[in-house]
Short mmCIF file of C-alpha atoms in Angstrom, two decimals:
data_model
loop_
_atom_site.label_atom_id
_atom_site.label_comp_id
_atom_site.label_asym_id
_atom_site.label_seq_id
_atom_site.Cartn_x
_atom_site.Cartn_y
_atom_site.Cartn_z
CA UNK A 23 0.00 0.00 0.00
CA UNK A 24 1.68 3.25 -1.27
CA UNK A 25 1.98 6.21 1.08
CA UNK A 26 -0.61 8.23 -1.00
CA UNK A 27 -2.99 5.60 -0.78
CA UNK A 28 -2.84 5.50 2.71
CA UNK A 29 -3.58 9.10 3.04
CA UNK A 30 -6.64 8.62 1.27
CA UNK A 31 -7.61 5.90 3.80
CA UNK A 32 -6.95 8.48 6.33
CA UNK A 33 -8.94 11.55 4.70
CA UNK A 34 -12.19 9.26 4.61
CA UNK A 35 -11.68 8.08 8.11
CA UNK A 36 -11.73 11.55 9.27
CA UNK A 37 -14.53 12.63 7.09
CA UNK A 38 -16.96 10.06 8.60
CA UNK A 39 -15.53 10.78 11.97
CA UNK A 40 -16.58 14.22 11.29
CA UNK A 41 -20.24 13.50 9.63
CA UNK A 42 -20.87 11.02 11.97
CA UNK A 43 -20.59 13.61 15.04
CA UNK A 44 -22.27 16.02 12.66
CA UNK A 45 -25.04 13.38 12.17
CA UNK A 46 -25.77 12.76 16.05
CA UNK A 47 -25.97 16.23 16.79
CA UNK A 48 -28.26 17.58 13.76
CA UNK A 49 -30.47 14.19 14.08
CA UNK A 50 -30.20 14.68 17.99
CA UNK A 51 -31.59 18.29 17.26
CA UNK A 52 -34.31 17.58 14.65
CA UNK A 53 -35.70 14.46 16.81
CA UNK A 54 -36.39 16.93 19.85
CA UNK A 55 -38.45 19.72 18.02
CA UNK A 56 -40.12 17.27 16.21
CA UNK A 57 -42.81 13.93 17.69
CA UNK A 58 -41.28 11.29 18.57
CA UNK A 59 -43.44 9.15 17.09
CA UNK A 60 -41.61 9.45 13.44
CA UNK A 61 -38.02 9.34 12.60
CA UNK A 62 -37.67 12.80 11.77
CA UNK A 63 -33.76 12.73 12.67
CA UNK A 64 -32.93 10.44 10.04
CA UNK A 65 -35.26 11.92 7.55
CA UNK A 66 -33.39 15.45 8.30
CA UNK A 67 -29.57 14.27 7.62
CA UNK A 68 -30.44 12.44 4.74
CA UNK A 69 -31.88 15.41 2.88
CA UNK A 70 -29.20 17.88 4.21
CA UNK A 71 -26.44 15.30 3.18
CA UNK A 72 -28.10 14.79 -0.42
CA UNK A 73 -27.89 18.29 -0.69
CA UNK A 74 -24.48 18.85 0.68
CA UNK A 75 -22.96 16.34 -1.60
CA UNK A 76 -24.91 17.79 -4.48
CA UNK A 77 -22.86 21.29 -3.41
CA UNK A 78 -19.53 19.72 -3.23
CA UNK A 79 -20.17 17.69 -6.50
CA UNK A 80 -22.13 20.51 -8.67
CA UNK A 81 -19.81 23.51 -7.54
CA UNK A 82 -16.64 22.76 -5.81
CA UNK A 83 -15.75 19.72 -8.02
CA UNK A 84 -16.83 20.71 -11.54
CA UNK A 85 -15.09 24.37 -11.06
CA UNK A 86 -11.91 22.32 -9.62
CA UNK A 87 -12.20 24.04 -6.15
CA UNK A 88 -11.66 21.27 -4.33
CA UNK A 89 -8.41 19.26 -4.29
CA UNK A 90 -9.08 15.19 -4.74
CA UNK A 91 -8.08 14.19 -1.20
CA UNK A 92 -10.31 16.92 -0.21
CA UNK A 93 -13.11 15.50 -2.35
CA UNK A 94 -12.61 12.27 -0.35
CA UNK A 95 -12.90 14.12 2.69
CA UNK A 96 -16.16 15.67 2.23
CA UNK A 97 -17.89 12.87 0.01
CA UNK A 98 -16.94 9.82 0.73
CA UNK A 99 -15.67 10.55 4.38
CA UNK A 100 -18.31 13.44 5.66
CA UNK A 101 -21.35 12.74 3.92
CA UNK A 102 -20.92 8.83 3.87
CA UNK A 103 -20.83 9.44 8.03
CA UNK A 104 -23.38 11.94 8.54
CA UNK A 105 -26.26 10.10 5.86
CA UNK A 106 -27.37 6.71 7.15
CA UNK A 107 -29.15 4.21 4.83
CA UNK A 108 -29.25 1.74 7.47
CA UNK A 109 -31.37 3.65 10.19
CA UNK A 110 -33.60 4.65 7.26
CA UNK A 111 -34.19 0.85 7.06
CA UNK A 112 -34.12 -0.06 10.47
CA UNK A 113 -36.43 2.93 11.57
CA UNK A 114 -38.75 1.88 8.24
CA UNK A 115 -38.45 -1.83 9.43
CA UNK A 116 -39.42 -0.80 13.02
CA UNK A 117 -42.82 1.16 11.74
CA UNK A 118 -43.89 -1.99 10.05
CA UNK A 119 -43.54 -4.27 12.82
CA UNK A 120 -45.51 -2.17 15.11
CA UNK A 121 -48.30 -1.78 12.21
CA UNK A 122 -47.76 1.72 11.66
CA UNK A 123 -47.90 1.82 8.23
CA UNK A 124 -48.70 4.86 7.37
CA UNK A 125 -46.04 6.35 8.78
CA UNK A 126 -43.00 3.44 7.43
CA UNK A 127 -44.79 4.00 3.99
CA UNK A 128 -44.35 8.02 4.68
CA UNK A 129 -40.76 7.68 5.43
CA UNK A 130 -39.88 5.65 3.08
CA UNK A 131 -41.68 8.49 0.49
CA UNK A 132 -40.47 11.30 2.18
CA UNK A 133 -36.80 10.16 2.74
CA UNK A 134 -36.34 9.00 -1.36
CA UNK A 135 -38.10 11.86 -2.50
CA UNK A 136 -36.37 14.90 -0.48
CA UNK A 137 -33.13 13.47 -0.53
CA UNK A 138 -33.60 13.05 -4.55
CA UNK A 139 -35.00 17.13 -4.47
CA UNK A 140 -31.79 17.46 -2.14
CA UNK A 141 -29.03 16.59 -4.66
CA UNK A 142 -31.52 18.04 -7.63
CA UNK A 143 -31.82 21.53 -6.25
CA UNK A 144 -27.85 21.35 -5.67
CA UNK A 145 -27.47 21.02 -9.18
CA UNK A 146 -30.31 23.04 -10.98
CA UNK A 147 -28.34 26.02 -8.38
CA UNK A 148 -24.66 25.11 -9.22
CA UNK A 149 -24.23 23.08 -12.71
CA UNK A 150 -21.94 25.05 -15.06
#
């Protein structure tokens, strides 16, 4: 492994180190000025992180503002840690087994269609 590769290892690390602590605290936020009765947290950082990467992809990448380990940092690294797939589907998973399905149907909606208007409002607002 060359020395260059390991420094990308390391800029991802810290990138999900960062969005991860980003994610807690923003989900953390969002769940307590919201009910508790639907994953709102979750719901928030995925949308905010679709968008985010959209930025960093649609402006800082395509106008070369952003150096490539950088790049790793923030999209790989930061928004790989602070979006989260897996509580989408575990939150999702948990509405159905308690019968709400209203609500696991909503999230499921509301989490593919934001985060898509996320990442497409990113680039209708920054694609050269």
């Amino acid at each position: 492994m060359t020395l260059s590769t390991i420094s990308n290892y390391l800029f991802v690390f810290m990138g999900a180190a960062f969005g991860g602590v980003f994610r807690y605290w923003l989900s953390d936020i969002a769940q307590k000025h919201f009910p508790p009765y639907f994953p709102y947290g979750t719901l928030t950082v995925n949308v905010v992180g679709s968008f985010f990467l959209g930025v960093i992809i649609f402006y800082f990448d395509q106008r070369a503002l952003i150096s490539p380990p950088m790049k790793l940092f923030l999209t790989i690294g930061f928004c790989g840690g602070f979006t989260t797939f897996s509580t989408f589907s575990y939150e999702t998973l948990a509405l159905f087994n308690t019968a709400q399905f209203f609500l696991a149907f909503t999230n499921i909606f509301l989490n593919v269609i934001f985060s898509l208007a996320g990442i497409t409002i990113a680039y209708w607002l920054f694609k050269i």
